[in-house]
Amino acid sequence: SQTIHQWPATLVQPVGSPLSLECTVEGTSNPNLYWYRQAAGRGLQLLFYSVGIGQISSEVPQNLSASRPQDRQFILSSKKLLLSDSGFYLCAWTSGEKLFFGSGTQLSVL
Amino acid sequence: SQKIEQNSEALNIQEGKTATLTCNYTNYSPAYLQWYRQDPGRGPVFLLLIRENEKEKRKERLKVTFDTTLKQSLFHITASQPADSATYLCALDMSMTTDSWGKLQFGAGTQVVVTP
């Protein structure tokens, strides 16, 4: 069966510090991968999606970036975090129409 | 992108009753619409998908309708239980090509609270 791993579960970072969130998927090949962000009380905002290794599409201009170094690995990064980057970050995958989400990372930028 | 509206107020309902949630959208009708459940601090979990040519879809105690004329989907939980307490999100397909699967736009969700 397929599983998705996302870590860390919580993260507290100072403004201006770098960020690296990692997501891996097991049990499937060539999935579409996604990073979403959820601000408190708001809907999920699509940040990046990838249809293959090295192929990244950005949905929202910001100081975040994403990379897909391997087929089932998706990384979200930032060189310098802003207060507005705080939120609940979710990785997801699909090979069809429905999304399978990871457990999320609660990021607090202070 | 389009605007997706879900009731922002929590829906408080007594156990055994039917909860009905609304999802309205403003622009183009998507090829399909999905509903997810999200528990606090967890990622959303897929519940149901309904296509534009389908009027109704059922899964156990869940029922979804899709009216492209009204640009609305209704989500029903029948015989509700306290375990159904969660936030329910609707999501619309944003893409028309297979290489963009999973490009979903989500509503903010409606919290359902089922009391015994």
Tab-separated table of C-alpha atoms in Angstrom, chain A residues 32 34 36 38 41-46 49 51 59 88 90 94-104, chain B residues 32 34 36 38 41-46 49 51 89 94 98-109:
chain	number	residue	atom	x	y	z
A	32	ASN	CA	2.186	13.956	-8.916
A	34	TYR	CA	2.022	18.873	-4.160
A	36	TYR	CA	-0.205	23.129	0.156
A	38	GLN	CA	-3.199	26.231	5.300
A	41	GLY	CA	-9.224	29.216	9.638
A	42	ARG	CA	-8.580	29.349	5.926
A	43	GLY	CA	-8.582	26.976	3.009
A	44	LEU	CA	-5.638	25.140	1.574
A	45	GLN	CA	-3.502	27.181	-0.786
A	46	LEU	CA	-1.604	25.318	-3.482
A	49	TYR	CA	3.190	20.902	-7.767
A	51	VAL	CA	4.635	15.956	-12.344
A	59	GLU	CA	1.313	28.623	-8.099
A	88	PHE	CA	0.283	24.378	8.356
A	90	LEU	CA	0.837	19.780	3.780
A	94	THR	CA	-1.890	11.546	-6.468
A	95	SER	CA	-1.774	9.165	-9.367
A	96	GLY	CA	-5.377	9.861	-10.304
A	97	GLU	CA	-7.906	12.387	-9.135
A	98	LYS	CA	-8.024	12.205	-5.349
A	99	LEU	CA	-5.250	13.551	-3.183
A	100	PHE	CA	-3.525	11.704	-0.357
A	101	PHE	CA	-2.118	14.068	2.246
A	102	GLY	CA	0.699	13.760	4.694
A	103	SER	CA	0.244	14.526	8.360
A	104	GLY	CA	1.451	18.107	7.938
B	32	TYR	CA	-15.353	17.063	-10.774
B	34	GLN	CA	-14.412	16.400	-4.096
B	36	TYR	CA	-12.504	15.845	2.292
B	38	GLN	CA	-9.974	17.174	8.200
B	41	GLY	CA	-3.769	19.081	13.275
B	42	ARG	CA	-4.108	16.424	10.580
B	43	GLY	CA	-4.082	16.337	6.823
B	44	PRO	CA	-7.379	16.130	4.933
B	45	VAL	CA	-8.743	12.699	4.063
B	46	PHE	CA	-10.624	12.067	0.817
B	49	LEU	CA	-15.753	12.574	-5.684
B	51	ARG	CA	-18.318	14.365	-11.624
B	89	LEU	CA	-13.659	20.735	2.874
B	94	MET	CA	-8.576	23.405	-11.391
B	98	THR	CA	-3.993	14.748	-17.014
B	99	ASP	CA	-0.569	16.173	-16.204
B	100	SER	CA	-2.224	18.513	-13.768
B	101	TRP	CA	-4.069	15.949	-11.723
B	102	GLY	CA	-4.563	17.019	-8.163
B	103	LYS	CA	-4.627	20.738	-8.868
B	104	LEU	CA	-7.483	21.294	-6.527
B	105	GLN	CA	-8.785	24.550	-5.143
B	106	PHE	CA	-10.155	24.118	-1.641
B	107	GLY	CA	-12.826	25.919	0.280
B	108	ALA	CA	-12.097	27.045	3.829
B	109	GLY	CA	-14.253	24.243	5.204
